[in-house]
PDB file of C-alpha atoms in Angstrom:
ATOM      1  CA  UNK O   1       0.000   0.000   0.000  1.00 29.00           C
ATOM      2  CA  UNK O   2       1.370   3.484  -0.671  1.00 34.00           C
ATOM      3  CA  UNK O   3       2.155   5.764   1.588  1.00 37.00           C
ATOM      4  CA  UNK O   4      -0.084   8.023   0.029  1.00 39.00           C
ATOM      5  CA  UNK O   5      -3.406   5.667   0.129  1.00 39.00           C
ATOM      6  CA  UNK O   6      -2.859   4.626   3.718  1.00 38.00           C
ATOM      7  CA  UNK O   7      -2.999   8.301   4.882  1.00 42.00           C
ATOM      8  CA  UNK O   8      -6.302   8.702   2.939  1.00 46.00           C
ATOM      9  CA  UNK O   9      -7.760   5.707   4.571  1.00 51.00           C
ATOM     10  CA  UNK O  10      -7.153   6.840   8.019  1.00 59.00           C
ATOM     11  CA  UNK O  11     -10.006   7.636   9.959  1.00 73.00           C
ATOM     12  CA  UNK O  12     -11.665  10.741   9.037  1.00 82.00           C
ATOM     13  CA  UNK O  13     -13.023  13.408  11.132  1.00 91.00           C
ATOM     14  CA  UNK O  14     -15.635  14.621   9.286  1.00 96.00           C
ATOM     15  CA  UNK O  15     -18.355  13.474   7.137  1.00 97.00           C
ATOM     16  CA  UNK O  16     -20.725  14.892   3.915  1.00 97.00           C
ATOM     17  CA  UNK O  17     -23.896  13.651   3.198  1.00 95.00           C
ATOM     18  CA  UNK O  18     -24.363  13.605  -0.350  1.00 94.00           C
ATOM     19  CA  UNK O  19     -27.256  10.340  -0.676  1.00 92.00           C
ATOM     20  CA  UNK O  20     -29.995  12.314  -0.672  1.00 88.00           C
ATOM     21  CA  UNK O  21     -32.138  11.755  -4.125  1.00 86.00           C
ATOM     22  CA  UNK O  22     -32.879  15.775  -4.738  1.00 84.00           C
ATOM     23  CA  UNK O  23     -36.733  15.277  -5.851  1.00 86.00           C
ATOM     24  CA  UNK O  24     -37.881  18.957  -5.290  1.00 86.00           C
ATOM     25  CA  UNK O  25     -35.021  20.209  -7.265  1.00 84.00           C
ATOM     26  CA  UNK O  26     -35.811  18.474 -10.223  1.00 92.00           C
ATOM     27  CA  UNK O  27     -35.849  18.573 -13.367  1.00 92.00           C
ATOM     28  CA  UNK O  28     -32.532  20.602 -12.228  1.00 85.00           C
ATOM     29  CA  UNK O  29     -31.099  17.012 -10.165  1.00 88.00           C
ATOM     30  CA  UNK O  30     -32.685  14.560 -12.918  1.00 91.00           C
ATOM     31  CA  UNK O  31     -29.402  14.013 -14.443  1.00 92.00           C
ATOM     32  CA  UNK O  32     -27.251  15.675 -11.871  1.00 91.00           C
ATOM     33  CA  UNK O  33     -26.980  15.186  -7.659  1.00 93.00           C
ATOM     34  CA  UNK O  34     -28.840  17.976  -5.834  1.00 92.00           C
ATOM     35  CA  UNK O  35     -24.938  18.415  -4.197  1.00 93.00           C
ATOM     36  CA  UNK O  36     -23.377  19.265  -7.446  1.00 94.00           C
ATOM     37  CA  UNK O  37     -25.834  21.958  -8.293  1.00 90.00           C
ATOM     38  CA  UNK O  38     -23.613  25.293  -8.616  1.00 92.00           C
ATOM     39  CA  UNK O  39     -24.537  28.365  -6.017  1.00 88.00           C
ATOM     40  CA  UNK O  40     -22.209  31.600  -6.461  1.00 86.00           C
ATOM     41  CA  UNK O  41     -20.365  30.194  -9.135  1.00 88.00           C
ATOM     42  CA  UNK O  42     -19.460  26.195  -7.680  1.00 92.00           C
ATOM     43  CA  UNK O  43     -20.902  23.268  -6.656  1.00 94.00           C
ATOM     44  CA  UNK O  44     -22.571  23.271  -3.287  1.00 91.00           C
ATOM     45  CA  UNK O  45     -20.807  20.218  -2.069  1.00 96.00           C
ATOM     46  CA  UNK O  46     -17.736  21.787  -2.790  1.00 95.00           C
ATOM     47  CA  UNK O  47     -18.670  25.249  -0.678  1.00 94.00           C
ATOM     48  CA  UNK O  48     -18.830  22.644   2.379  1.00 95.00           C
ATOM     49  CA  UNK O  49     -16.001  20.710   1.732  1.00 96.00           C
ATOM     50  CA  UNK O  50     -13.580  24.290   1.300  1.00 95.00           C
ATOM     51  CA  UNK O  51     -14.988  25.329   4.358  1.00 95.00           C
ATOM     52  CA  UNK O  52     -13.964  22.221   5.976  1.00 96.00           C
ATOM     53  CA  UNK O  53     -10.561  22.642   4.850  1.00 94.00           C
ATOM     54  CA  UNK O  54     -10.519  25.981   5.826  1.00 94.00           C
ATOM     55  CA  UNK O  55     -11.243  24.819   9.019  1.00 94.00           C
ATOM     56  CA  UNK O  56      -8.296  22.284   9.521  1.00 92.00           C
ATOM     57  CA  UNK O  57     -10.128  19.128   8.709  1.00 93.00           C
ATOM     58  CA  UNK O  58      -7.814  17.061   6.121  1.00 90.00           C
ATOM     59  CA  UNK O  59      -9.679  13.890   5.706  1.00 92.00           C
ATOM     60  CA  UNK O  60     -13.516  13.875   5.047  1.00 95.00           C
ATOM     61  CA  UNK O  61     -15.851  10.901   4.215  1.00 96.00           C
ATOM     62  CA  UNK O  62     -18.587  11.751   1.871  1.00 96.00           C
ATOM     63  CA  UNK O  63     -21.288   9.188   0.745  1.00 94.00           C
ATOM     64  CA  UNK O  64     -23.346   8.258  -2.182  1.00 92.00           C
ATOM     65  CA  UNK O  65     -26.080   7.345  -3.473  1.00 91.00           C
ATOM     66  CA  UNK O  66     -28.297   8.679  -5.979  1.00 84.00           C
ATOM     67  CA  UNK O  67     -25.942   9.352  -9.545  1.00 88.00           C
ATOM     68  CA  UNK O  68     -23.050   8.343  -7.014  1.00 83.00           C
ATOM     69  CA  UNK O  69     -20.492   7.740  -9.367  1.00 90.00           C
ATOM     70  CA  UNK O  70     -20.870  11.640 -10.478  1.00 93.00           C
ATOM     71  CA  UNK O  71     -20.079  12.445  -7.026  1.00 92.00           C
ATOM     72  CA  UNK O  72     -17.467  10.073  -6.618  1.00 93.00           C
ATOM     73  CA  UNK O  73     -15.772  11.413  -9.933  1.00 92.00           C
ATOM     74  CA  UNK O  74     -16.317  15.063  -8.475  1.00 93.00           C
ATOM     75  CA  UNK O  75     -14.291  14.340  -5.322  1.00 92.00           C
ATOM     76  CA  UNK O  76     -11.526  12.520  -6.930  1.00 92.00           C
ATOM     77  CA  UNK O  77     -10.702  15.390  -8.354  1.00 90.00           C
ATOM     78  CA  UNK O  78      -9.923  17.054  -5.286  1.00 89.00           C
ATOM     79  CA  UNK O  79      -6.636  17.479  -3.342  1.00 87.00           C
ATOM     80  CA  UNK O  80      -7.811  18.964  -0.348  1.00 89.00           C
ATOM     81  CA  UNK O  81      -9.365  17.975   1.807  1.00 91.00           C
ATOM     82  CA  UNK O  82      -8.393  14.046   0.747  1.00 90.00           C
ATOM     83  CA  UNK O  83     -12.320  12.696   0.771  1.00 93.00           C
ATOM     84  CA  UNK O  84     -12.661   8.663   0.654  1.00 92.00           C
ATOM     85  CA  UNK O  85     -16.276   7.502  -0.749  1.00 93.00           C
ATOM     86  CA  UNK O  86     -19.032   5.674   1.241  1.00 93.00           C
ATOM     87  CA  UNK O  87     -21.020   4.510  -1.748  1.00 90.00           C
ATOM     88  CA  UNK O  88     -24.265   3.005  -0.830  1.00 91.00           C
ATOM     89  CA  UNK O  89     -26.102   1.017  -3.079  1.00 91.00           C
ATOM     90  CA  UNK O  90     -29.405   1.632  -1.349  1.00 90.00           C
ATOM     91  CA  UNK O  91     -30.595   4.675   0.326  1.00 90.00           C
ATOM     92  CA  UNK O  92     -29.789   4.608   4.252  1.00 93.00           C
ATOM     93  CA  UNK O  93     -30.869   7.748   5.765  1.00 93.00           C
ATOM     94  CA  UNK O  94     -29.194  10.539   7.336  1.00 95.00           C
ATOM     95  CA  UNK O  95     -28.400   8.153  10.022  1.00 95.00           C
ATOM     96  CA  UNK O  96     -28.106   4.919   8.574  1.00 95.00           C
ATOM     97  CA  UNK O  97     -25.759   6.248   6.079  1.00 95.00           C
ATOM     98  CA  UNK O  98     -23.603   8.101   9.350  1.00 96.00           C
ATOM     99  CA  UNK O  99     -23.809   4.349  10.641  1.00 96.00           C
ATOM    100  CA  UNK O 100     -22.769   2.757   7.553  1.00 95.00           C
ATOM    101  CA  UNK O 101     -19.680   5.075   7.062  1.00 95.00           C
ATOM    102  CA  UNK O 102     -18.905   5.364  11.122  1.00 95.00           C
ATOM    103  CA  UNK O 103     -15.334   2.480  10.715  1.00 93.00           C
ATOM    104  CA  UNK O 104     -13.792   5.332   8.428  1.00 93.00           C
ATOM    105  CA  UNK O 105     -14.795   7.769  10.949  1.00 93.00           C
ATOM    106  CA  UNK O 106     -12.658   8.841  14.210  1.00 91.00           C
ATOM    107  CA  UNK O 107     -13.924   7.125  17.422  1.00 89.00           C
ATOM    108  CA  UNK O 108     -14.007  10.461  19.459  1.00 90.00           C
ATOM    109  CA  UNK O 109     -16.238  13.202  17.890  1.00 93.00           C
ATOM    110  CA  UNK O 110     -17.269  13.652  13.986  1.00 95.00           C
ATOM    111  CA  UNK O 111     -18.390  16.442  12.466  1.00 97.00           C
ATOM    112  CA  UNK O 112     -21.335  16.029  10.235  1.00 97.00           C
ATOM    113  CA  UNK O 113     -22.843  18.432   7.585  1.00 96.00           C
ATOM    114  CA  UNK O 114     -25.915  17.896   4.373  1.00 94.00           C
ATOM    115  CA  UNK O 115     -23.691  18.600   1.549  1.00 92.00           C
ATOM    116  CA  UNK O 116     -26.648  20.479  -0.291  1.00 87.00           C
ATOM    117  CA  UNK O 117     -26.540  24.139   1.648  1.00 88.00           C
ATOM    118  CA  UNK O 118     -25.299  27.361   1.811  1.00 90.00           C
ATOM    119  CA  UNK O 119     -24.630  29.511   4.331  1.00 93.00           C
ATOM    120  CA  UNK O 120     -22.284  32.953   4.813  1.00 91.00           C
ATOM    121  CA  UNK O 121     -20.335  33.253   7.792  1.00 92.00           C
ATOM    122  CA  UNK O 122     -20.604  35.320  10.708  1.00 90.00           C
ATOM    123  CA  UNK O 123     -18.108  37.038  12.576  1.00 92.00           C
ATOM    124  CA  UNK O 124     -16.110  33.740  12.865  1.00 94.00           C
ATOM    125  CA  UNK O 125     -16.557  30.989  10.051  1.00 95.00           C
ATOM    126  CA  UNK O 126     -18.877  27.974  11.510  1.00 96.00           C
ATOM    127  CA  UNK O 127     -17.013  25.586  11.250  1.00 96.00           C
ATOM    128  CA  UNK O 128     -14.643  26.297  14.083  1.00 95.00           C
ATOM    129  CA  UNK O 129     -17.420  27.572  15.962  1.00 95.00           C
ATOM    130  CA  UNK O 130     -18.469  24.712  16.197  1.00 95.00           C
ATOM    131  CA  UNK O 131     -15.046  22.768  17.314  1.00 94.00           C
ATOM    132  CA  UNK O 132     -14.218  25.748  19.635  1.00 93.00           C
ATOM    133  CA  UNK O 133     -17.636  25.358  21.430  1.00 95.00           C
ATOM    134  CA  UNK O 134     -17.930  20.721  21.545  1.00 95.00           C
ATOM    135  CA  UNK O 135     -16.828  19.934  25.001  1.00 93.00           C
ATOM    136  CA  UNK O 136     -17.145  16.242  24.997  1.00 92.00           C
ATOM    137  CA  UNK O 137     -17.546  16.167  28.433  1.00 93.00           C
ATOM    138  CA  UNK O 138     -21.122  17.637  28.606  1.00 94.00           C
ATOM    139  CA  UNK O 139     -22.136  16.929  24.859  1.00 95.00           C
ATOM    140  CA  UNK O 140     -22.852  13.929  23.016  1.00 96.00           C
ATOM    141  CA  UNK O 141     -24.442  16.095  20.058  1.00 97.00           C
ATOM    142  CA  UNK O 142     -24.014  19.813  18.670  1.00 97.00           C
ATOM    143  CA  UNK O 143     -25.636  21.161  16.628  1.00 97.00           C
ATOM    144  CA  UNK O 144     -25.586  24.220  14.492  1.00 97.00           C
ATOM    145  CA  UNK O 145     -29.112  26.127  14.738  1.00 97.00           C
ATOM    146  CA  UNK O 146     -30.374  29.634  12.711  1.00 95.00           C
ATOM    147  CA  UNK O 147     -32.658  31.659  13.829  1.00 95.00           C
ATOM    148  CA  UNK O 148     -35.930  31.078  11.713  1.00 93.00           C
ATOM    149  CA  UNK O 149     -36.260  34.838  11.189  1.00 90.00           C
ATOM    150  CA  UNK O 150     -34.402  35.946   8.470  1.00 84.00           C
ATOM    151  CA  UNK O 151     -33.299  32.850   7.305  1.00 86.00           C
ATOM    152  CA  UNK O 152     -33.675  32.687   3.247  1.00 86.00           C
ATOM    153  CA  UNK O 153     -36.147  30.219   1.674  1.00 81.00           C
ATOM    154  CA  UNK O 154     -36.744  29.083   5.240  1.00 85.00           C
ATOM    155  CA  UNK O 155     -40.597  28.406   5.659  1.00 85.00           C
ATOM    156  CA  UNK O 156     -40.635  26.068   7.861  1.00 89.00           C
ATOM    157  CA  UNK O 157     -42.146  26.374  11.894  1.00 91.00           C
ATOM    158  CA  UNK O 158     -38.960  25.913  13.623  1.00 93.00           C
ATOM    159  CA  UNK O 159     -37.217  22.644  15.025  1.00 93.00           C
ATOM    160  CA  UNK O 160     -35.700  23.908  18.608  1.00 96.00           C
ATOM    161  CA  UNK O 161     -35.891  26.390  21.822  1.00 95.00           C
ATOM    162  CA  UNK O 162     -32.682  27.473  22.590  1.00 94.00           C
ATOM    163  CA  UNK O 163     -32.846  27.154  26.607  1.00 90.00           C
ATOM    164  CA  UNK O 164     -30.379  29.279  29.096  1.00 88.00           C
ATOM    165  CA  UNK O 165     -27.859  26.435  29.586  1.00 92.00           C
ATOM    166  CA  UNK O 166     -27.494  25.939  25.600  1.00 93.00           C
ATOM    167  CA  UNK O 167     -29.395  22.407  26.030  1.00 95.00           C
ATOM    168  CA  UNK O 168     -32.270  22.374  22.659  1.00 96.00           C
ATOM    169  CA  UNK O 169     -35.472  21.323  23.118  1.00 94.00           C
ATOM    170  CA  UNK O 170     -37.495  20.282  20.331  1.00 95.00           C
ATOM    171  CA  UNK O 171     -40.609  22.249  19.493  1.00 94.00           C
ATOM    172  CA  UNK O 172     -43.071  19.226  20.283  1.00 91.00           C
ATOM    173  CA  UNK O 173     -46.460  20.169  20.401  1.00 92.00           C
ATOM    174  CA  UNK O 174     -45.724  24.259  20.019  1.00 93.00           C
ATOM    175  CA  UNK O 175     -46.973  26.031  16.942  1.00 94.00           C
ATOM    176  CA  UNK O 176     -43.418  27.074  15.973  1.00 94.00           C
ATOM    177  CA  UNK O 177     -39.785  27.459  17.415  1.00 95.00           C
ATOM    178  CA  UNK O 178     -37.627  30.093  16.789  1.00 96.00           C
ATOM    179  CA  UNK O 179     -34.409  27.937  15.593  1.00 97.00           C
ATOM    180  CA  UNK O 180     -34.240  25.704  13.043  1.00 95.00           C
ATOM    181  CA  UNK O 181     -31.578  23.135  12.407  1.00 96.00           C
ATOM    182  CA  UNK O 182     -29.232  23.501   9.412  1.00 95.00           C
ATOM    183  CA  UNK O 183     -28.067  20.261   9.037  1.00 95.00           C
ATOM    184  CA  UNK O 184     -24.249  20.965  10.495  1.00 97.00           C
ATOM    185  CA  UNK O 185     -23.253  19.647  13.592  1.00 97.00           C
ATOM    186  CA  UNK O 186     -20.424  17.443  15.481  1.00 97.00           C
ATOM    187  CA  UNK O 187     -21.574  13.889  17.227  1.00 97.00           C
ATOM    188  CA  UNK O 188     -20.226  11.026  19.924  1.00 96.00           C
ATOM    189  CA  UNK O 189     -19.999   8.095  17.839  1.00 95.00           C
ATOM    190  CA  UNK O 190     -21.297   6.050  20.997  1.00 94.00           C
ATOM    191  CA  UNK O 191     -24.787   7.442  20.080  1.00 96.00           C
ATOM    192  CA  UNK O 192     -25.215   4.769  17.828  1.00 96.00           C
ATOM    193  CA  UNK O 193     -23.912   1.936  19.823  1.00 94.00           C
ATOM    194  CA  UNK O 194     -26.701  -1.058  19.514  1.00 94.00           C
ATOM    195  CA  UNK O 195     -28.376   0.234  16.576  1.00 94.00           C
ATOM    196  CA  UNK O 196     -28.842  -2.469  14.162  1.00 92.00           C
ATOM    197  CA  UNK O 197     -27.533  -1.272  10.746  1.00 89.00           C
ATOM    198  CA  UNK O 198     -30.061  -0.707   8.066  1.00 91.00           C
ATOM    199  CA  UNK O 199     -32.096   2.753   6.813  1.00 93.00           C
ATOM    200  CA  UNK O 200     -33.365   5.326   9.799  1.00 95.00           C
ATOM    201  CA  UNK O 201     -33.042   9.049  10.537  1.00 96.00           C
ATOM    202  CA  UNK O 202     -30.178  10.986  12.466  1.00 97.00           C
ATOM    203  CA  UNK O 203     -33.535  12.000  14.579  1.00 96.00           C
ATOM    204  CA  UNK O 204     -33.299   8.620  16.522  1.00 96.00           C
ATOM    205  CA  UNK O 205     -30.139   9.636  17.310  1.00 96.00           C
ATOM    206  CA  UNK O 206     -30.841  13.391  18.705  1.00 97.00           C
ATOM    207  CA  UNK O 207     -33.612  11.828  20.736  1.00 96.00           C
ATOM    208  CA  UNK O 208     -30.745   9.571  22.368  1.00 96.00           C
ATOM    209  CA  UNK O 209     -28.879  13.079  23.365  1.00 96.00           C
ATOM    210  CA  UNK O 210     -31.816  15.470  23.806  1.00 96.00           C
ATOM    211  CA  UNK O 211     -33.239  12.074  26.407  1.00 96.00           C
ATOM    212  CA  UNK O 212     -29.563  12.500  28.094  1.00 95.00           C
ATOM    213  CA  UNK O 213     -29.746  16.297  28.347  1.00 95.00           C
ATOM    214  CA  UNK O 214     -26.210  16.227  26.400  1.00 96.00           C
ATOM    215  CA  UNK O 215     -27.870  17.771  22.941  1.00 97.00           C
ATOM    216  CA  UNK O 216     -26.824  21.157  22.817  1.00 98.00           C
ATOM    217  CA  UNK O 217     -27.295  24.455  20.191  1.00 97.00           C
ATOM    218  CA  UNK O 218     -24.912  26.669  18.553  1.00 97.00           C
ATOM    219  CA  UNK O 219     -26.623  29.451  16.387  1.00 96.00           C
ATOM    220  CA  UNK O 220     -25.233  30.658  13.192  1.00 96.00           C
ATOM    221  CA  UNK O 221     -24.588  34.195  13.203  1.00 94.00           C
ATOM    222  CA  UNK O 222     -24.263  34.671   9.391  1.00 92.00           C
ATOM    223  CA  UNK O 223     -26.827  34.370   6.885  1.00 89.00           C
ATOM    224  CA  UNK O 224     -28.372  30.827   5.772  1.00 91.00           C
ATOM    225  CA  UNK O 225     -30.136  30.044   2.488  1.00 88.00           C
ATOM    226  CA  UNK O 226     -32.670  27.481   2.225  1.00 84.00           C
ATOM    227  CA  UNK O 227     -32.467  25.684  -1.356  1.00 85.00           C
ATOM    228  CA  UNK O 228     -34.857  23.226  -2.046  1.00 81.00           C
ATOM    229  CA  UNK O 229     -36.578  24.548  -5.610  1.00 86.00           C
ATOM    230  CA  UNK O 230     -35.158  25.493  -9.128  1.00 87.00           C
ATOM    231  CA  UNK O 231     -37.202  28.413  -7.841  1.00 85.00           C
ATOM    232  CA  UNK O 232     -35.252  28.702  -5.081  1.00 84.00           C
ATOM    233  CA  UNK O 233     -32.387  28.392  -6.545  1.00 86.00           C
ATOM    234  CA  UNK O 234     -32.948  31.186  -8.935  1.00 86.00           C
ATOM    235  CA  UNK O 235     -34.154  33.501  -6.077  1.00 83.00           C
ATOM    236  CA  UNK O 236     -30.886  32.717  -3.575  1.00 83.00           C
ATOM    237  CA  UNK O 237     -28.451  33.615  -6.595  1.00 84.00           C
ATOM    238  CA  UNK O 238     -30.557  36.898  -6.965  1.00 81.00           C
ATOM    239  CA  UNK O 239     -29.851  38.052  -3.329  1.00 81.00           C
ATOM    240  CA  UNK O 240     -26.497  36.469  -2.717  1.00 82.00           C
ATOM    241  CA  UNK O 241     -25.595  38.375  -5.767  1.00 80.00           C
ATOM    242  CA  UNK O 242     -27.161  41.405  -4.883  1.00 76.00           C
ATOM    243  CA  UNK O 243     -25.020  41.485  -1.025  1.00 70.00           C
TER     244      UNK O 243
END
């Protein structure tokens, strides 16, 4: 084995997910992955995997599902961060395919993020926000959260209250919530110990922290777009354009 392939397969310590099969963005994602659609200028997958870099991660697992080998071409293409492939040859979930990938990933603490978003930064990029603010000894799950006011494209009702200790608490049986999550965040492997492998959602997973009280909330303070049309699409180039 070269020297150069056994640094690539070393664990990882972060992860993409890139499965997803894109439906609402079609016809745009009928012959292309949602993640490879281009926002200001490159692929979206590739905004989160620079930002990863940025942030000091070297080795990042992305998986695949839906036009995978497009992806996997993509990536390969890449020198930084090195990114080693999860293919999966039937759709797991956000948390099945976490599961599926977790041997490649380090035992202590991975960061996970959707590869189909876009965000700007804040004072301080997220990223190492969020590794600045994971203290493994009180959190088993972070998570990056944006406040649903203001958010672009976001019309949802919320996911979480933000409480006074920085614990989330989902928004149950509430009308709405003012935070929603943005699909970043950094978890304890151990949260899926005894799972049985197969297709679920990371949710089964939050519940496991948020039951512990070790779920906690970081919120964005830049500006988050919400892309899930062509219509969408068109709109969030209009306005990040236009700042």
């Amino acid at each position: 084995m070269s020297n150069n392939l056994n640094h690539v397969l070393k664990p990882a310590q972060a992860m993409v997910l890139a499965a997803g099969l894109g439906k609402r963005m079609r016809p745009i994602t009928d012959h292309m992955p949602k993640p490879l659609v281009k926002v200001a200028g490159k692929p979206m997958l590739d905004h989160v995997l620079d930002r990863l870099g940025d942030a000091g991660f070297d080795k990042v697992v992305v998986n695949h599902h839906y036009l995978g080998e497009m992806i996997a071409e993509h990536v390969a293409k890449r020198d930084f961060p090195a990114v080693i492939c999860s293919p999966e040859a039937e759709l797991l979930e956000t948390g099945g395919g976490v599961q599926n990938a977790l041997p490649m990933l380090d035992e202590n603490a991975v960061l996970v993020a959707n590869a189909d978003m876009f965000w700007t930064e804040g004072k301080d990029p997220l990223f190492t926000r969020m590794i600045d603010a994971f203290d493994a000894d009180h959190m088993d799950c972070l998570m990056a959260i944006a406040p649903v006011n203001g958010a672009f494209g976001y019309d949802g009702a919320g996911d979480f209250f933000w409480q006074v200790d920085g614990r989330l608490k989902r928004r149950g049986e509430a009308a709405n919530a003012p935070y929603f999550f943005t699909g970043v965040q950094i978890l304890n492997p151990r949260l899926f110990d005894g799972i049985l492998p197969g297709h679920f959602s990371l949710n089964v997973i939050y519940d496991r922290a948020l039951a512990n009280g070790r779920c906690y909330g970081l919120v964005h303070d830049g500006g988050w777009f919400h892309i899930g049309t062509p219509e969408a699409l068109r709109d969030a180039e209009d306005a990040i354009a236009a700042s």
